[in-house]
XYZ file of C-alpha atoms in Angstrom:
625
model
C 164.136 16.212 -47.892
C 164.139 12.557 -47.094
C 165.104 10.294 -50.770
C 162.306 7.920 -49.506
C 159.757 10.749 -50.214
C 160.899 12.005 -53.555
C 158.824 9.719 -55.490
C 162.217 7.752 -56.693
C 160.708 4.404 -54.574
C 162.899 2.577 -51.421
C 165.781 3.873 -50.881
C 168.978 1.248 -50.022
C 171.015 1.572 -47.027
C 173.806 1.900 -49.334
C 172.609 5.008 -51.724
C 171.295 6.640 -47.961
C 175.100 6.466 -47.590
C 176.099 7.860 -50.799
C 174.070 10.448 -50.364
C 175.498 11.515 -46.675
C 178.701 11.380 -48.897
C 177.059 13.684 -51.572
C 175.909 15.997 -48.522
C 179.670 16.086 -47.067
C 180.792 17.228 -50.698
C 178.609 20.098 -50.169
C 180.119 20.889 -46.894
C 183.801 20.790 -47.868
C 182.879 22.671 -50.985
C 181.461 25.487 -48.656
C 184.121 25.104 -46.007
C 187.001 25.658 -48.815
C 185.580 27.851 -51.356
C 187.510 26.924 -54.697
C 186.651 29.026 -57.828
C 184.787 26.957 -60.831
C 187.793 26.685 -62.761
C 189.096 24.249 -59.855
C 186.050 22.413 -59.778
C 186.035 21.906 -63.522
C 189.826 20.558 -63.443
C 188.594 18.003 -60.242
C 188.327 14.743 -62.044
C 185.115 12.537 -61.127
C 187.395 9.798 -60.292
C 189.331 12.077 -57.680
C 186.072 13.437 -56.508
C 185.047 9.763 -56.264
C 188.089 8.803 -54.338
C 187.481 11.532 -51.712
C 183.923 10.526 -50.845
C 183.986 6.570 -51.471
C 186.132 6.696 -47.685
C 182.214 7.639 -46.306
C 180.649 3.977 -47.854
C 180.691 0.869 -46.189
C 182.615 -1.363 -48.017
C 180.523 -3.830 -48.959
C 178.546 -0.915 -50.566
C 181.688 0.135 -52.862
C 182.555 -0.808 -56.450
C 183.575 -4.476 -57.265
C 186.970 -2.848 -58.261
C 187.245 -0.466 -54.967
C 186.842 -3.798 -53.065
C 189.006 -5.675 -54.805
C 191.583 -3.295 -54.083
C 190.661 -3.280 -50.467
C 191.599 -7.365 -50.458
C 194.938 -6.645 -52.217
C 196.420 -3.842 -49.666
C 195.284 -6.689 -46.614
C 197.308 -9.590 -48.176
C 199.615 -7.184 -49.258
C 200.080 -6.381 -45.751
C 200.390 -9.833 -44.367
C 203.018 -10.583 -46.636
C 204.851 -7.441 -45.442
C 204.317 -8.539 -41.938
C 205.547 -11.758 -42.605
C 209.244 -11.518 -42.470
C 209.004 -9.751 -39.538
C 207.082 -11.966 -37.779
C 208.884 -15.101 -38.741
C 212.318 -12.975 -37.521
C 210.732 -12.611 -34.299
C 209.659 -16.197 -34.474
C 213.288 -17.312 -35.126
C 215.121 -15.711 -32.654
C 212.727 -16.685 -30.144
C 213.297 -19.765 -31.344
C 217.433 -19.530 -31.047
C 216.794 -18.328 -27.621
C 214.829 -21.333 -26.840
C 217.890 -23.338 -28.259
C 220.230 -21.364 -26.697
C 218.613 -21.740 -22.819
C 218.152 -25.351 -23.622
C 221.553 -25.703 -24.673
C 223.040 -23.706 -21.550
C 220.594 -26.042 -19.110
C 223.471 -28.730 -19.331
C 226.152 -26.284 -18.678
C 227.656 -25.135 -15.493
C 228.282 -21.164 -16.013
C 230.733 -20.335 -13.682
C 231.656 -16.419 -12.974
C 234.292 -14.534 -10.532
C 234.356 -10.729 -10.396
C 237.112 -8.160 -9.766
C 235.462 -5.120 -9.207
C 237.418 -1.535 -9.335
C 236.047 1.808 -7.352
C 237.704 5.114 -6.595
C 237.917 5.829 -3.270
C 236.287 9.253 -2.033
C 239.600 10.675 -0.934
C 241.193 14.228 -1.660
C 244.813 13.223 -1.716
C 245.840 10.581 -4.213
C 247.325 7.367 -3.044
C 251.275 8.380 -2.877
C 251.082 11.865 -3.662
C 249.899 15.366 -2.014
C 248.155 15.932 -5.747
C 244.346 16.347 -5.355
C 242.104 13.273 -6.337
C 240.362 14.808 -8.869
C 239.179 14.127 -12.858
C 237.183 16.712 -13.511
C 239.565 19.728 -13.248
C 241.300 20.361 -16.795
C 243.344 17.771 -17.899
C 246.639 17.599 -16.158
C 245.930 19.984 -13.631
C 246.253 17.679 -10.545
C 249.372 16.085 -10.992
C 252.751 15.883 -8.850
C 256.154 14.818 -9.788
C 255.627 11.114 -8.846
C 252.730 10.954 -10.866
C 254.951 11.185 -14.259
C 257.559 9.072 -12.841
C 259.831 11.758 -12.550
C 263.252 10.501 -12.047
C 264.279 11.007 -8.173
C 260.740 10.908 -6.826
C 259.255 8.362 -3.942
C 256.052 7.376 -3.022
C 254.555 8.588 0.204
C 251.716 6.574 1.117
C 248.867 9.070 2.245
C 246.891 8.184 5.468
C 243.674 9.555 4.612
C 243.156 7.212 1.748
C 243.045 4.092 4.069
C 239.926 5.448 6.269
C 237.208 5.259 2.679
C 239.258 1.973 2.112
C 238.800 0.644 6.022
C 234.879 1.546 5.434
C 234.500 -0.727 2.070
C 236.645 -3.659 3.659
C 234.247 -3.568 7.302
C 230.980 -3.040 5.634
C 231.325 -6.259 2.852
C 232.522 -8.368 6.261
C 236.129 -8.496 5.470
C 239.066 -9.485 8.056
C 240.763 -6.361 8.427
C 244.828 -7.501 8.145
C 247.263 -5.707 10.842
C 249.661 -5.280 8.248
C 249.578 -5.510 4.716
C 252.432 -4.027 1.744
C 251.980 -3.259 -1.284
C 253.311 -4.538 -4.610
C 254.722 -3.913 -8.376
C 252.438 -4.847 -11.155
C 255.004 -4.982 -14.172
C 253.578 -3.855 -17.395
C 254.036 -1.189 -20.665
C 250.710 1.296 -21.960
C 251.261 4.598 -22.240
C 248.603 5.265 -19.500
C 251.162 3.996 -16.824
C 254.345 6.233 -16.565
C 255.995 3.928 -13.818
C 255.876 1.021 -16.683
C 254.339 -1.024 -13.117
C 251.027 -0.573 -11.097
C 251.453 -0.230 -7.357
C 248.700 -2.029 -5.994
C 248.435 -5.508 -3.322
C 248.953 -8.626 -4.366
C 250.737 -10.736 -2.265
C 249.700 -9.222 1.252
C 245.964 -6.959 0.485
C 244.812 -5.373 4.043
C 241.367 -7.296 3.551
C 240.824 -10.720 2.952
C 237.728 -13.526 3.351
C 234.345 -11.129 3.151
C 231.243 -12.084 1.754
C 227.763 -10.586 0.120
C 224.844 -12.552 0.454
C 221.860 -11.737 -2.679
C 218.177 -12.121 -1.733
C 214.950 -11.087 -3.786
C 215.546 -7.194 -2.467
C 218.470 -7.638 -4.864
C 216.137 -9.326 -7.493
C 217.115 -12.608 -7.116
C 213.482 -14.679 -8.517
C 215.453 -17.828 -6.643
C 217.399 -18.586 -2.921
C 219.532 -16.119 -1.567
C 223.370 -16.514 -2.704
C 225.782 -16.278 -0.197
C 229.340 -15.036 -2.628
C 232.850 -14.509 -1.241
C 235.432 -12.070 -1.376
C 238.826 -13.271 -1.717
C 240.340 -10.081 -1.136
C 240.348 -6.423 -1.340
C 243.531 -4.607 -2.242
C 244.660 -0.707 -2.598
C 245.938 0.456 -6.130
C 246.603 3.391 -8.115
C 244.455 4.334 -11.040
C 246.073 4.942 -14.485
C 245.850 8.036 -16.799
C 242.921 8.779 -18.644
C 243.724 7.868 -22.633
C 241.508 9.896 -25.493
C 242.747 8.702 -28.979
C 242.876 10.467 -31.719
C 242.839 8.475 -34.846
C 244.567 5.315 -34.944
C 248.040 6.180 -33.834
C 248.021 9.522 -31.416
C 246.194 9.346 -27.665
C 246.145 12.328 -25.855
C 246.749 10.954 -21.894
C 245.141 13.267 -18.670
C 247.292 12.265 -15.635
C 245.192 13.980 -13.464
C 244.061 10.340 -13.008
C 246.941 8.654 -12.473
C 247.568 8.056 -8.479
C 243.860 8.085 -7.773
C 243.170 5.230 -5.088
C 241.084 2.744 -5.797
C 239.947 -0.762 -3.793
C 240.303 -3.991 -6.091
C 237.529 -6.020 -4.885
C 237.811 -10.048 -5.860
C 235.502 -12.319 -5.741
C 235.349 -16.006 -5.544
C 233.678 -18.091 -8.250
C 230.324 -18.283 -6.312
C 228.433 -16.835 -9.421
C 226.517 -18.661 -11.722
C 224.617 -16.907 -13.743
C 224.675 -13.203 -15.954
C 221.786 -12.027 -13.847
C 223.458 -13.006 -10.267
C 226.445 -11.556 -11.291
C 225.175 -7.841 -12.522
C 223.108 -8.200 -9.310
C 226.326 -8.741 -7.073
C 228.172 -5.387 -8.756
C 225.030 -3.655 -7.864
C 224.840 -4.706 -4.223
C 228.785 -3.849 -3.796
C 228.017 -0.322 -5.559
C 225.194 0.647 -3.133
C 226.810 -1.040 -0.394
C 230.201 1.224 -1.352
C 227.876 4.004 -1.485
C 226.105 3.704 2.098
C 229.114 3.859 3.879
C 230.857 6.871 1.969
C 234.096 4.734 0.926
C 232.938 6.072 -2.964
C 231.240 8.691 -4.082
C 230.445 7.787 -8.146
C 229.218 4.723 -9.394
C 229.300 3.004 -12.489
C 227.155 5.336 -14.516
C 229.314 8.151 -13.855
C 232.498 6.065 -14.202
C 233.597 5.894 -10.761
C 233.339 1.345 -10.662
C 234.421 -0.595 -13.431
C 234.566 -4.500 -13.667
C 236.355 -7.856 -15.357
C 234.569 -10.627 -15.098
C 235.474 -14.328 -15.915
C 233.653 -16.763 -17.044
C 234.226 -20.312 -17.690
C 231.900 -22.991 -18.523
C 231.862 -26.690 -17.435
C 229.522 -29.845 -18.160
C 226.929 -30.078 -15.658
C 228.360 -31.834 -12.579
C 231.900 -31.637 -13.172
C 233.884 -30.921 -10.011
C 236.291 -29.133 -12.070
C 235.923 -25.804 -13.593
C 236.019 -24.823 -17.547
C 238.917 -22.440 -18.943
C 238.894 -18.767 -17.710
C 238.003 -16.015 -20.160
C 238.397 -12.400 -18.867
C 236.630 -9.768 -19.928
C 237.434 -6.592 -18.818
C 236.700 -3.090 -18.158
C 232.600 -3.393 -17.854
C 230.772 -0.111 -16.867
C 227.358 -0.885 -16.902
C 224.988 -3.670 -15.313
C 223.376 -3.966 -18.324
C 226.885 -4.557 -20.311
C 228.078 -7.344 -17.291
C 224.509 -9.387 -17.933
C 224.895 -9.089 -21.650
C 229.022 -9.780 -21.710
C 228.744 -12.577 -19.447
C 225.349 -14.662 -21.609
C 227.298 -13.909 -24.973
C 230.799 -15.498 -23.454
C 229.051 -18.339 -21.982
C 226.963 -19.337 -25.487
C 230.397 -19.082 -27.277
C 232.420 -21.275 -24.944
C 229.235 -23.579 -25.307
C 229.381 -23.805 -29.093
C 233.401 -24.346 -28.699
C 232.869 -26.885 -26.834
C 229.739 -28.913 -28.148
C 231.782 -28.621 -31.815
C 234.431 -30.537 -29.888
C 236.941 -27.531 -29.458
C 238.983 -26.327 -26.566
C 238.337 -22.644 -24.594
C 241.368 -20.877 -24.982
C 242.282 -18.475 -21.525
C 242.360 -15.223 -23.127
C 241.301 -11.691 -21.843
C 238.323 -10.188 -24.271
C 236.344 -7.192 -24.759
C 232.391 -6.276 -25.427
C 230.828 -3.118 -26.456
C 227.203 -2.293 -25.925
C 225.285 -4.309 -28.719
C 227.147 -7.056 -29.898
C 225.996 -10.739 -30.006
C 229.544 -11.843 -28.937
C 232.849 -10.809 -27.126
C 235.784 -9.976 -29.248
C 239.683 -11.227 -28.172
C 241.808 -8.452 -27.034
C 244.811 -10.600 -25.914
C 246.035 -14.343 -24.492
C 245.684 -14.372 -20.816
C 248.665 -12.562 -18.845
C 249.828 -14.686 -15.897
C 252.033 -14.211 -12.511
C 255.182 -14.498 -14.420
C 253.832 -12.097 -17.225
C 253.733 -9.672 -14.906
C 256.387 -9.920 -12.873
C 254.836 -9.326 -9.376
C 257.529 -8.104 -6.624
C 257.145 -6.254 -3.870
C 257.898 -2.483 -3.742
C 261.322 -1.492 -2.128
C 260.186 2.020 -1.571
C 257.239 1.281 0.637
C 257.302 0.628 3.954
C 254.850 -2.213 5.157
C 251.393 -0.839 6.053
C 250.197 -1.283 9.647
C 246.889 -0.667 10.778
C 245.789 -0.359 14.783
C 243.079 -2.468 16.304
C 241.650 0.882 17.858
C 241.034 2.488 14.000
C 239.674 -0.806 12.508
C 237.240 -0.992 16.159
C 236.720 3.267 15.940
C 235.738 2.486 11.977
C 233.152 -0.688 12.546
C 231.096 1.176 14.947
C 230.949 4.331 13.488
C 230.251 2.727 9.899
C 226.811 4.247 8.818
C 223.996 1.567 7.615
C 224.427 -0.442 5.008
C 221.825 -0.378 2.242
C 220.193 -3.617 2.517
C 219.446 -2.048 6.477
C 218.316 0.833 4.911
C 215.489 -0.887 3.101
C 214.871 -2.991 5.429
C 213.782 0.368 7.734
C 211.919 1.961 5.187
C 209.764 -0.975 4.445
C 209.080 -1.730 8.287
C 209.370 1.662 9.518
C 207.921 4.112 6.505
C 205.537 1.721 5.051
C 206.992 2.183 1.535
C 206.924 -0.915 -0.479
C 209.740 -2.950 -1.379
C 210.818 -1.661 -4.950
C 210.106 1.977 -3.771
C 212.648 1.349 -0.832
C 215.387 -0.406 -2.915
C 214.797 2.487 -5.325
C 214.591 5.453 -2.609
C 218.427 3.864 -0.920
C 220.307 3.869 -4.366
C 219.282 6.434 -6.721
C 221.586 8.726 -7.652
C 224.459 7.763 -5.683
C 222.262 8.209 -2.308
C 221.332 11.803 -2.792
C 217.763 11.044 -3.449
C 217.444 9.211 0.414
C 219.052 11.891 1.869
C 216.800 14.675 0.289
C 213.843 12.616 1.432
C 215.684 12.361 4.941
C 215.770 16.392 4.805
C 211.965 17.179 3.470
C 210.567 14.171 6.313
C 212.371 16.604 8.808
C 211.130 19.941 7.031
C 207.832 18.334 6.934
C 207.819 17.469 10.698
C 208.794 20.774 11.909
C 205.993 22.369 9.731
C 203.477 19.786 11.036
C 204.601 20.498 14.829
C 205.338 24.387 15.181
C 203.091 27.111 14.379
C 204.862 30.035 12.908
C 203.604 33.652 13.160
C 205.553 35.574 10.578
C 202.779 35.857 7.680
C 205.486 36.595 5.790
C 206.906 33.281 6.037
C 204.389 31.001 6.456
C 200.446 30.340 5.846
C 197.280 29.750 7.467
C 195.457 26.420 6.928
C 191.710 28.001 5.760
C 190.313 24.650 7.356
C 191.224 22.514 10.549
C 193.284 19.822 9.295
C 191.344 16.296 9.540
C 190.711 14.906 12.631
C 192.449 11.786 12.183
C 195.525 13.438 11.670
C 196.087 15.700 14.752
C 198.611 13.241 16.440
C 202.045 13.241 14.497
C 203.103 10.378 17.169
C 200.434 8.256 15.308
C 202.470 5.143 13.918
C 199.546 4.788 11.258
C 199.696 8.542 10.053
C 203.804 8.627 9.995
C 203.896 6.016 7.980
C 200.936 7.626 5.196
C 203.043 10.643 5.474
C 206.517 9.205 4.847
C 204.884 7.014 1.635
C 203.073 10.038 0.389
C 207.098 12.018 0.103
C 208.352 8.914 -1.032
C 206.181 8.860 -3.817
C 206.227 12.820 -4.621
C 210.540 12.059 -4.237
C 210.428 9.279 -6.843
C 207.407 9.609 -9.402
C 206.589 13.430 -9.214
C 209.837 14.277 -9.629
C 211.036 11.659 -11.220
C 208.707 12.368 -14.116
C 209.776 16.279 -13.829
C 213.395 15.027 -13.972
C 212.773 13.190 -17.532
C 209.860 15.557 -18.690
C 212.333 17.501 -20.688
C 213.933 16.744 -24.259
C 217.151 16.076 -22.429
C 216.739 14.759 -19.061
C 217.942 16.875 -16.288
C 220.179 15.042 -13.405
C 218.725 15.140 -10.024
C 219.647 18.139 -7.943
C 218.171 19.319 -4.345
C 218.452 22.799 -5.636
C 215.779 21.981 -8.557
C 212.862 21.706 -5.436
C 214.667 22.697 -2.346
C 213.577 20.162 0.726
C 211.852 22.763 2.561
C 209.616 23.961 -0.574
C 208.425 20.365 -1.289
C 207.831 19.913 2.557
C 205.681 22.915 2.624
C 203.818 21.830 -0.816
C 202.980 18.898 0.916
C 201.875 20.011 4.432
C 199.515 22.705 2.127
C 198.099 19.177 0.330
C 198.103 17.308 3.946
C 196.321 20.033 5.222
C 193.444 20.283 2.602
C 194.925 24.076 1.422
C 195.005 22.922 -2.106
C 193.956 19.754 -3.684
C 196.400 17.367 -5.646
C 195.781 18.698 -9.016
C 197.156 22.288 -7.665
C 200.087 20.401 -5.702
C 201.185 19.115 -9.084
C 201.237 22.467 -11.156
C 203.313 24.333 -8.098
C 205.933 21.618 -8.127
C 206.300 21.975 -12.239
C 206.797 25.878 -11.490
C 209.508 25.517 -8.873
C 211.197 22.983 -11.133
C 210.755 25.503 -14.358
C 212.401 28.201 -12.290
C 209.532 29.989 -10.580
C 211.532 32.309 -8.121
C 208.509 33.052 -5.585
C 208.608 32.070 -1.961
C 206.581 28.851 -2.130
C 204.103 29.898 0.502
C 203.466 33.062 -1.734
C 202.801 30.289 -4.684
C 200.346 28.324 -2.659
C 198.812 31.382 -1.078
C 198.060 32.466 -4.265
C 196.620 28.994 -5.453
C 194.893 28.078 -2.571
C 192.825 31.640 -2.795
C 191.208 30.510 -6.446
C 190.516 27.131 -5.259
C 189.307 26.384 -1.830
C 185.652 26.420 -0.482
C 184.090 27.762 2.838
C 182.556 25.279 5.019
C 178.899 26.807 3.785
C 179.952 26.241 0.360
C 180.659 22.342 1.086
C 177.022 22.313 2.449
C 175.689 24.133 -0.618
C 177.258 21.807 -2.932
C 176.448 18.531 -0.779
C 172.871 19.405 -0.975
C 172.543 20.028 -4.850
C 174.372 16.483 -4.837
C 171.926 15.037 -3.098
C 168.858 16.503 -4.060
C 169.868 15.932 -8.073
C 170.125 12.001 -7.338
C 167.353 11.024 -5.252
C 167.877 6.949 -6.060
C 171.555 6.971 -5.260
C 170.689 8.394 -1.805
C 168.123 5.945 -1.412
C 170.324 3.144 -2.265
C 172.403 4.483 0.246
C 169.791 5.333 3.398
C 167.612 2.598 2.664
C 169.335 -0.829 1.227
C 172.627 0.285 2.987
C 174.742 0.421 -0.035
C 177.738 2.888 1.471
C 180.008 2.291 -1.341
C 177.826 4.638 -3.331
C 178.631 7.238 -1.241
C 181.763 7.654 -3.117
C 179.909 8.413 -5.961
C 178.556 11.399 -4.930
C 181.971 12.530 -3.679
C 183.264 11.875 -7.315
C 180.304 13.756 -8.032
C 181.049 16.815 -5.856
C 184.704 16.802 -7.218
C 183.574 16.769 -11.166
C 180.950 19.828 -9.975
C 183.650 21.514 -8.005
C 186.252 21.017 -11.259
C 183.127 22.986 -13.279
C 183.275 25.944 -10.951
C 186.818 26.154 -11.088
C 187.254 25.299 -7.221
C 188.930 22.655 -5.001
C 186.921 19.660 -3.842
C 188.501 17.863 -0.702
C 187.254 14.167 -0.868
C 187.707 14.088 2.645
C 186.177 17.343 3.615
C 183.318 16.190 1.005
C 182.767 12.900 3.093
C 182.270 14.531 6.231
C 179.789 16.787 4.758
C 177.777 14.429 2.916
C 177.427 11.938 5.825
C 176.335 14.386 8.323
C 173.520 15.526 5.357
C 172.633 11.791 4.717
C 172.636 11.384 8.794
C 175.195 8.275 8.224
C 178.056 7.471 11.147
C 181.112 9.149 10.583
């Protein structure tokens, strides 16, 4: 019964409220059936407190709404600090970038890689640091006494590809050089490496917005590029005892050094990146810097703006991440900035940073020439390298990445970021598996297989406009569509899980996603379907994919007859949309009724082609194709 007819007079908004709070009383009372000793122990103030939430607030006790007001200002004041933190280090930043606008940052970069070899540099040991520690290691490797180094030819070919493909002057002959120093990584107590006379000398990189630059491209030198050995792999434990894997020691590695063409953190993380993926093209590395395979030192110096000569140098070494170079290099340059604004002088020191810190610690004071004690090696013979290799190596280099891109934007139609993404993820392997499924995909799209066993029946003729494979237009839809299954489908699969899983062909083998996709080109099963197959391959479903999609495609696809049947309810059910459309010409509206189709079609449990829907609903509306 309605309050206002009870006889008790008008009834306020507010007690119509209090009374829908009343009724939901009732409801949980009958919902959770508590015994009457329960009810008798519920307080009216608790019972109060429950249904009060149901009132307006304006409608609620003085008291209630005082209470209200507290918790808000008691909530601004809360929120206070935090905002005003925010505030103020947006506010040093400020300080900070206006403080580093009449600076000159000035960076050079030596940059470290393995080389993909299988011998190590002077020894027949294999080039590997995965095996169990101090499983790969010959008798030069610990220094034994009695024991020469033997340089190993097949280390220079990975070495010859680096040097060529960042534009270096390959040297005819080069030697190679002591490195005097004590650690207990380095059982020689000296690094063989290149100082004085490095095979490769005067290269360059030049950074554009593919590398993303927001400014001119940067054109920065190479000084040189030198062979070295690596150095054992230290694990302390505690403060006083490492445990050292020499499996490392020997490995080759390419010293690339740059000139001081870099001036600023996000130039110079850019610039590692561009010699990683350039490393990586050619096949002269095989890890990169996530994986620990390229480490850098970078030093930085900072001058007043204008000065023809540059600040002190402060190393910092052994960087393995772009984000850590960035970081390292801003935090350096804001403390030789403060040095030097308090009227203080930059000492040359070598200094560290770990992931995190607002500043760089000191290790060390800078080592020099002398500290070192550079000589060259008696016990190895000069290297000489033939003008037929270095001419056999150029024009058999494969493309670089930045020619890579460049293809897949003008040849694939993908987009800029999805090409720059496509050439360097994971080390490569991701282009290549799209390399394999575009072929996979071809072949399926050109040859008609008969083996049932193996292979599937479109139920419909594919679309018209997509009978000519040659079609410039349609290889480039086709190559974008894989691109974006390669990097966002499975991308997303890849990081679906609690611990992310590391990209693997074997997950979705190229020929399963090639057929998963011809089945979608094709109209067999719609998008949705596509989807749920590729999450069972990648869970482990074992099935022959064209089993998996023959199976899917049977639940979900309509007969020709069936598209009529359902374009016809369509139309008859919205009489003004298809007069909008016939009469005042309004064709965008057609879409609507293909959205229309699709939601019935998603009722029914079947597959709605948009396409297949078009066709059908312009022949019934008697519209041009």
């Amino acid at each position: 019964m309605d309050l206002a007819d009870s006889g008790v007079g008008v009834v306020s908004d507010a007690e119509k409220r209090f009374a829908f709070g009343r009724d939901i009383e009732n409801i949980f009372l009958l919902e959770h059936p508590l015994d009457y000793s329960m009810l008798s122990s519920w307080s009216q103030h608790q019972r109060r407190r429950l249904f009060d939430s149901q009132r307006h607030p304006l409608d609620r006790e003085p008291e209630s709404f005082r209470k209200q007001l507290k918790d808000e200002q008691k909530k601004k004041r809360l929120e206070k600090p935090f905002n005003s933190a925010i505030k103020d280090q947006e506010r040093a930043a400020a300080e900070r970038q206006g403080r580093a606008s009449k600076w000159q940052l000035t960076v050079g970069i030596e940059v470290h890689a393995q080389l993909n070899t299988y011998q190590k540099l002077f020894s027949e040991a294999r080039a590997s640091s995965e095996d169990e520690p101090n499983t790969n290691v010959a008798a030069f490797d610990l220094a034994l006494p009695g024991t020469q180094p033997v340089f190993q030819k097949a280390t220079l070919v990975p070495a010859l590809r680096a040097a060529i493909a960042l534009r270096c002057q390959i040297q005819r002959k080069s030697k190679f050089d002591r490195k005097h120093y004590f650690y207990q990584d380095q059982p020689n107590g000296y690094q063989i490496t290149q100082y004085y006379e490095p095979y490769a000398l005067d290269g360059h990189i030049l950074l554009t917005e593919e590398d993303g630059l927001k400014y001119d491209p940067v054109k920065i030198g190479i000084k040189q590029i030198q062979m070295e050995q690596d150095t054992a792999k230290s694990t302390m434990q505690g403060s006083s005892t490492a445990l050292l894997d020499f499996n490392r020691v020997g490995h080759p590695l390419v010293e690339i050094i740059t000139l001081p063409d870099i001036h600023s953190p996000q130039a110079a993380a850019a610039c590692v990146r561009k010699i990683q993926s350039t490393l990586q093209a050619v096949n002269a590395v095989t890890i990169g810097m996530e994986l620990g395979g390229l480490r850098a030192d970078v030093n930085v110096s900072v001058a007043p703006l204008g000065s023809n000569k540059l600040g002190k140098r402060v190393e910092i070494k052994n960087l393995s991440t772009f984000q850590s170079i960035e970081a390292a290099i801003t935090a350096e340059q804001n403390r030789q900035i403060s040095i030097l604004e308090s009227g203080g002088q930059v000492e040359g020191e070598t200094r560290g940073w770990s992931l995190g810190s607002v500043e760089t610690t000191r290790l060390r004071g800078k080592e020099g020439e002398v500290d070192y004690r550079y000589m060259p090696d008696p016990d190895i013979a000069p290297l000489i390298i033939d003008e037929d290799l270095i001419e056999h190596m150029s024009s058999t280099l494969p493309p670089l990445t930045s020619e890579i891109v460049e293809d897949l934007v003008s040849t694939s139609g993908l987009t800029l970021k999805d090409a720059r993404t496509l050439a360097t993820l994971d080390g490569g392997k991701r282009l290549d598996y799209f390399d394999d499924a575009r072929e996979e995909w071809r072949w399926l799209r050109a040859t008609t297989v008969t083996n049932s066993s193996a292979s599937f029946k479109p139920a419909e003729t594919p679309h018209p406009s997509e009978n000519h494979i040659s079609s410039p237009d349609l290889s480039q839809k086709l190559d974008t569509t894989l691109a974006n299954w390669v990097l966002h489908e499975i991308g997303a699969l890849l990081s679906s899980t609690s611990t992310p899983k590391p990209f693997s062909p074997a997950l979705i083998p190229p020929h399963t996603l090639a057929s998963l996709l011809h089945a979608f080109q094709t109209s067999l099963i719609d998008r949705t379907t596509a989807k749920s197959i590729l999450a069972k391959v990648f869970n482990g479903d074992e099935r022959d994919i064209n089993d998996i999609i023959r199976c899917e495609s049977s639940r979900t696809t309509m007969s020709q007859q069936e598209y009529e049947a359902m374009a016809e309810e369509v139309i008859s059910a919205n009489p003004r949309v298809v007069e909008d459309i016939r009469v005042k010409g309004k064709m965008g509206k057609v879409q609507g009724l293909i959205g229309l189709m699709r939601r019935l079609g998603k009722v029914k449990g079947i597959m709605v082609d948009p396409r297949r829907a078009e066709e059908v609903l312009r022949v019934k509306l008697k519209l041009p194709a």
